[in-house]
PDB file of C-alpha atoms in Angstrom:
ATOM      1  CA  MET A 461      89.276 130.767  44.516  1.00 32.00           C
ATOM      2  CA  SER A 462      89.282 127.135  43.866  1.00 37.00           C
ATOM      3  CA  ASP A 463      88.113 124.365  46.406  1.00 40.00           C
ATOM      4  CA  LEU A 464      90.100 124.372  49.354  1.00 39.00           C
ATOM      5  CA  THR A 465      91.508 120.692  48.746  1.00 40.00           C
ATOM      6  CA  ALA A 466      92.376 121.536  45.011  1.00 41.00           C
ATOM      7  CA  GLY A 467      95.470 122.667  43.467  1.00 42.00           C
ATOM      8  CA  THR A 468      98.754 120.674  42.812  1.00 42.00           C
ATOM      9  CA  ALA A 469     102.239 121.924  42.570  1.00 44.00           C
ATOM     10  CA  ALA A 470     101.996 122.008  38.650  1.00 42.00           C
ATOM     11  CA  ASP A 471      99.329 125.014  39.764  1.00 60.00           C
ATOM     12  CA  HIS A 472     102.780 126.904  40.445  1.00 77.00           C
ATOM     13  CA  ARG A 473     101.020 129.033  43.324  1.00 94.00           C
ATOM     14  CA  PRO A 474     103.630 128.490  45.787  1.00 98.00           C
ATOM     15  CA  VAL A 475     101.975 130.950  48.270  1.00 98.00           C
ATOM     16  CA  ALA A 476      98.922 131.069  50.012  1.00 98.00           C
ATOM     17  CA  ILE A 477      97.603 134.241  51.245  1.00 98.00           C
ATOM     18  CA  ILE A 478      94.810 133.889  53.903  1.00 98.00           C
ATOM     19  CA  MET A 479      92.937 136.298  55.904  1.00 98.00           C
ATOM     20  CA  GLY A 480      90.098 135.848  58.553  1.00 95.00           C
ATOM     21  CA  SER A 481      87.894 138.278  56.975  1.00 95.00           C
ATOM     22  CA  GLN A 482      87.080 140.340  53.686  1.00 96.00           C
ATOM     23  CA  SER A 483      88.008 143.181  55.498  1.00 95.00           C
ATOM     24  CA  ASP A 484      91.348 142.219  55.933  1.00 97.00           C
ATOM     25  CA  TRP A 485      91.871 142.218  52.436  1.00 98.00           C
ATOM     26  CA  ASP A 486      92.394 145.879  52.371  1.00 97.00           C
ATOM     27  CA  THR A 487      95.890 144.778  54.092  1.00 97.00           C
ATOM     28  CA  MET A 488      96.546 141.601  52.582  1.00 98.00           C
ATOM     29  CA  ARG A 489      96.125 142.786  49.067  1.00 98.00           C
ATOM     30  CA  HIS A 490      99.871 144.388  49.531  1.00 98.00           C
ATOM     31  CA  ALA A 491     101.199 141.005  49.927  1.00 98.00           C
ATOM     32  CA  ALA A 492      99.326 139.946  46.803  1.00 98.00           C
ATOM     33  CA  GLU A 493     100.623 143.089  44.882  1.00 98.00           C
ATOM     34  CA  THR A 494     104.098 142.517  45.568  1.00 98.00           C
ATOM     35  CA  LEU A 495     104.170 138.788  44.795  1.00 98.00           C
ATOM     36  CA  ASP A 496     102.774 139.735  41.452  1.00 98.00           C
ATOM     37  CA  ALA A 497     105.140 142.226  41.240  1.00 97.00           C
ATOM     38  CA  LEU A 498     108.014 139.235  41.742  1.00 98.00           C
ATOM     39  CA  GLY A 499     106.360 136.832  39.403  1.00 97.00           C
ATOM     40  CA  VAL A 500     105.282 134.714  42.230  1.00 98.00           C
ATOM     41  CA  GLY A 501     102.239 132.403  42.278  1.00 97.00           C
ATOM     42  CA  HIS A 502      99.523 132.576  44.759  1.00 98.00           C
ATOM     43  CA  ASP A 503      96.316 132.055  46.051  1.00 97.00           C
ATOM     44  CA  CYS A 504      94.328 134.202  48.308  1.00 98.00           C
ATOM     45  CA  ARG A 505      91.664 132.761  50.726  1.00 97.00           C
ATOM     46  CA  ILE A 506      89.161 133.816  53.705  1.00 97.00           C
ATOM     47  CA  VAL A 507      89.746 131.289  56.233  1.00 96.00           C
ATOM     48  CA  SER A 508      88.654 132.491  59.860  1.00 95.00           C
ATOM     49  CA  ALA A 509      89.856 130.920  62.637  1.00 94.00           C
ATOM     50  CA  HIS A 510      86.871 131.808  64.668  1.00 93.00           C
ATOM     51  CA  ARG A 511      83.784 131.889  62.018  1.00 95.00           C
ATOM     52  CA  THR A 512      85.308 128.695  59.620  1.00 96.00           C
ATOM     53  CA  PRO A 513      87.488 126.491  61.991  1.00 96.00           C
ATOM     54  CA  GLU A 514      86.688 123.579  59.837  1.00 97.00           C
ATOM     55  CA  ARG A 515      87.619 125.497  56.732  1.00 97.00           C
ATOM     56  CA  MET A 516      90.938 126.297  58.332  1.00 97.00           C
ATOM     57  CA  PHE A 517      91.628 123.324  59.417  1.00 97.00           C
ATOM     58  CA  THR A 518      91.043 121.307  56.150  1.00 97.00           C
ATOM     59  CA  PHE A 519      93.005 124.121  54.813  1.00 97.00           C
ATOM     60  CA  ALA A 520      96.117 123.735  56.823  1.00 98.00           C
ATOM     61  CA  LYS A 521      95.978 119.640  56.612  1.00 97.00           C
ATOM     62  CA  ALA A 522      95.804 120.321  53.076  1.00 97.00           C
ATOM     63  CA  ALA A 523      98.423 123.013  52.064  1.00 97.00           C
ATOM     64  CA  LYS A 524     101.551 121.208  51.555  1.00 97.00           C
ATOM     65  CA  ALA A 525      99.941 118.240  49.472  1.00 96.00           C
ATOM     66  CA  ALA A 526      98.359 121.368  47.271  1.00 96.00           C
ATOM     67  CA  GLY A 527     101.808 122.273  46.550  1.00 96.00           C
ATOM     68  CA  THR A 528     102.167 125.536  49.016  1.00 98.00           C
ATOM     69  CA  LYS A 529     105.769 126.290  50.344  1.00 98.00           C
ATOM     70  CA  VAL A 530     104.611 128.972  52.512  1.00 98.00           C
ATOM     71  CA  ILE A 531     101.831 130.503  54.438  1.00 98.00           C
ATOM     72  CA  ILE A 532     100.952 134.350  54.695  1.00 98.00           C
ATOM     73  CA  ALA A 533      98.334 134.442  57.154  1.00 98.00           C
ATOM     74  CA  GLY A 534      96.758 137.980  57.950  1.00 97.00           C
ATOM     75  CA  ALA A 535      94.382 138.514  61.186  1.00 95.00           C
ATOM     76  CA  GLY A 536      93.245 141.490  63.219  1.00 92.00           C
ATOM     77  CA  GLY A 537      91.881 141.619  66.903  1.00 89.00           C
ATOM     78  CA  ALA A 538      92.657 138.230  68.929  1.00 87.00           C
ATOM     79  CA  ALA A 539      94.454 137.091  65.453  1.00 89.00           C
ATOM     80  CA  HIS A 540      94.451 133.393  66.203  1.00 93.00           C
ATOM     81  CA  LEU A 541      94.655 132.505  62.190  1.00 97.00           C
ATOM     82  CA  PRO A 542      98.664 132.439  61.916  1.00 97.00           C
ATOM     83  CA  GLY A 543      99.130 130.510  65.100  1.00 97.00           C
ATOM     84  CA  MET A 544      96.233 128.053  64.656  1.00 97.00           C
ATOM     85  CA  VAL A 545      97.421 127.272  60.735  1.00 98.00           C
ATOM     86  CA  ALA A 546     101.187 126.837  62.199  1.00 97.00           C
ATOM     87  CA  SER A 547     100.095 124.438  64.615  1.00 97.00           C
ATOM     88  CA  LEU A 548      98.164 122.229  62.021  1.00 97.00           C
ATOM     89  CA  THR A 549     101.224 122.311  59.488  1.00 97.00           C
ATOM     90  CA  THR A 550     105.005 122.245  59.062  1.00 97.00           C
ATOM     91  CA  LEU A 551     105.073 125.010  56.432  1.00 98.00           C
ATOM     92  CA  PRO A 552     106.631 128.196  57.100  1.00 98.00           C
ATOM     93  CA  VAL A 553     103.838 130.722  58.385  1.00 98.00           C
ATOM     94  CA  PHE A 554     104.345 134.338  58.112  1.00 98.00           C
ATOM     95  CA  GLY A 555     101.755 136.281  60.226  1.00 98.00           C
ATOM     96  CA  VAL A 556     100.333 139.767  59.681  1.00 98.00           C
ATOM     97  CA  PRO A 557      98.864 141.650  62.203  1.00 97.00           C
ATOM     98  CA  VAL A 558      96.043 143.790  60.601  1.00 97.00           C
ATOM     99  CA  GLU A 559      95.023 147.200  62.163  1.00 95.00           C
ATOM    100  CA  SER A 560      92.190 146.674  64.207  1.00 89.00           C
ATOM    101  CA  LYS A 561      89.614 149.651  65.234  1.00 87.00           C
ATOM    102  CA  ALA A 562      89.928 149.422  68.797  1.00 85.00           C
ATOM    103  CA  LEU A 563      93.803 149.090  69.489  1.00 93.00           C
ATOM    104  CA  SER A 564      95.179 149.985  66.152  1.00 93.00           C
ATOM    105  CA  GLY A 565      96.571 146.256  65.695  1.00 92.00           C
ATOM    106  CA  VAL A 566      98.768 146.070  68.808  1.00 95.00           C
ATOM    107  CA  ASP A 567      96.063 143.297  70.274  1.00 93.00           C
ATOM    108  CA  SER A 568      97.003 141.616  66.746  1.00 94.00           C
ATOM    109  CA  LEU A 569     100.608 141.870  66.955  1.00 95.00           C
ATOM    110  CA  TYR A 570     100.535 140.676  70.786  1.00 94.00           C
ATOM    111  CA  SER A 571      98.211 137.546  69.676  1.00 92.00           C
ATOM    112  CA  ILE A 572     100.550 136.524  66.689  1.00 95.00           C
ATOM    113  CA  VAL A 573     103.906 137.455  68.057  1.00 94.00           C
ATOM    114  CA  GLN A 574     103.826 135.639  71.605  1.00 92.00           C
ATOM    115  CA  MET A 575     103.272 131.964  70.037  1.00 91.00           C
ATOM    116  CA  PRO A 576     104.656 129.267  72.713  1.00 91.00           C
ATOM    117  CA  ALA A 577     108.092 127.786  72.142  1.00 94.00           C
ATOM    118  CA  GLY A 578     107.544 124.964  69.639  1.00 95.00           C
ATOM    119  CA  ILE A 579     105.150 126.668  66.944  1.00 94.00           C
ATOM    120  CA  PRO A 580     107.032 129.311  65.222  1.00 95.00           C
ATOM    121  CA  VAL A 581     104.932 132.053  63.195  1.00 97.00           C
ATOM    122  CA  GLY A 582     107.250 134.840  61.963  1.00 97.00           C
ATOM    123  CA  THR A 583     105.461 138.038  62.535  1.00 97.00           C
ATOM    124  CA  LEU A 584     105.788 141.042  60.543  1.00 97.00           C
ATOM    125  CA  ALA A 585     104.480 144.765  61.177  1.00 97.00           C
ATOM    126  CA  ILE A 586     101.277 146.245  61.690  1.00 97.00           C
ATOM    127  CA  GLY A 587      99.399 146.484  58.187  1.00 97.00           C
ATOM    128  CA  LYS A 588     100.445 147.390  54.577  1.00 97.00           C
ATOM    129  CA  ALA A 589     104.475 147.216  55.742  1.00 98.00           C
ATOM    130  CA  GLY A 590     103.980 143.993  57.146  1.00 98.00           C
ATOM    131  CA  ALA A 591     102.119 142.535  54.299  1.00 98.00           C
ATOM    132  CA  THR A 592     104.645 143.577  51.924  1.00 98.00           C
ATOM    133  CA  ASN A 593     107.881 142.402  53.769  1.00 98.00           C
ATOM    134  CA  ALA A 594     105.686 139.014  54.305  1.00 98.00           C
ATOM    135  CA  ALA A 595     105.536 138.553  50.814  1.00 98.00           C
ATOM    136  CA  LEU A 596     109.132 139.638  50.283  1.00 98.00           C
ATOM    137  CA  LEU A 597     110.352 136.992  53.031  1.00 98.00           C
ATOM    138  CA  ALA A 598     108.357 134.028  51.199  1.00 98.00           C
ATOM    139  CA  ALA A 599     109.979 135.534  48.091  1.00 98.00           C
ATOM    140  CA  ALA A 600     113.260 135.213  49.844  1.00 98.00           C
ATOM    141  CA  VAL A 601     112.509 131.331  51.091  1.00 98.00           C
ATOM    142  CA  LEU A 602     111.224 130.317  47.924  1.00 98.00           C
ATOM    143  CA  ALA A 603     114.678 132.267  45.608  1.00 98.00           C
ATOM    144  CA  LEU A 604     117.108 129.590  48.109  1.00 98.00           C
ATOM    145  CA  THR A 605     115.824 127.169  45.442  1.00 97.00           C
ATOM    146  CA  ASP A 606     115.111 129.275  42.435  1.00 97.00           C
ATOM    147  CA  ASP A 607     117.585 131.090  40.958  1.00 97.00           C
ATOM    148  CA  ALA A 608     115.334 133.119  38.385  1.00 97.00           C
ATOM    149  CA  LEU A 609     113.046 134.186  41.447  1.00 98.00           C
ATOM    150  CA  ALA A 610     116.431 135.244  43.264  1.00 98.00           C
ATOM    151  CA  THR A 611     117.511 137.523  40.486  1.00 98.00           C
ATOM    152  CA  ARG A 612     113.989 138.966  40.436  1.00 98.00           C
ATOM    153  CA  LEU A 613     114.102 139.591  43.958  1.00 98.00           C
ATOM    154  CA  ALA A 614     117.700 141.241  43.726  1.00 97.00           C
ATOM    155  CA  GLU A 615     116.526 143.452  40.760  1.00 97.00           C
ATOM    156  CA  TRP A 616     113.351 144.808  43.014  1.00 97.00           C
ATOM    157  CA  ARG A 617     115.324 145.507  46.049  1.00 96.00           C
ATOM    158  CA  ALA A 618     117.961 147.266  43.754  1.00 96.00           C
ATOM    159  CA  ALA A 619     114.646 149.318  42.136  1.00 96.00           C
ATOM    160  CA  ARG A 620     114.195 150.355  45.790  1.00 95.00           C
ATOM    161  CA  THR A 621     117.604 151.266  46.359  1.00 95.00           C
ATOM    162  CA  ALA A 622     117.869 153.326  43.198  1.00 94.00           C
ATOM    163  CA  ALA A 623     114.610 155.302  43.871  1.00 95.00           C
ATOM    164  CA  VAL A 624     116.145 157.136  46.983  1.00 95.00           C
ATOM    165  CA  THR A 625     117.218 160.596  46.249  1.00 94.00           C
ATOM    166  CA  GLU A 626     120.640 161.871  47.883  1.00 93.00           C
ATOM    167  CA  ARG A 627     118.955 165.072  48.854  1.00 94.00           C
ATOM    168  CA  PRO A 628     115.373 165.985  49.407  1.00 92.00           C
ATOM    169  CA  GLU A 629     113.755 167.877  46.831  1.00 87.00           C
TER     170      GLU A 629
END
């Protein structure tokens, strides 16, 4: 991964995928894989609100200037990362609750979804489905101004529809 303040729009990585710890990668990799399938550039980083607050602050304040358009933030437990990052940028932030051992991710969900008015975080489902859908939402936002991406996203969705059989086998 590159330096936190490095990167420009020329890097063509409009989505940042951040997570609070290495263990969150098991969930957040699904966001990266989905963006890869859609041909959307992204950068993945570990940015902990609790263990690396200065890194988080630097990342959030520099993200827009670095060419980031959407941030996908995954966190487990207290899950402060999405909300803290959203408080430091005007970029859209999609929060992915990572499943926790103690409360199966419900703690993460509540921590992300219950943001005070004025600091929005789009909150997705717990785990893999949330990470995948966060990537699809990020792609949909970018597709508003990118016709080629809009076509790829429509094709991706059509392929999922076509894969559903009419009758069980």
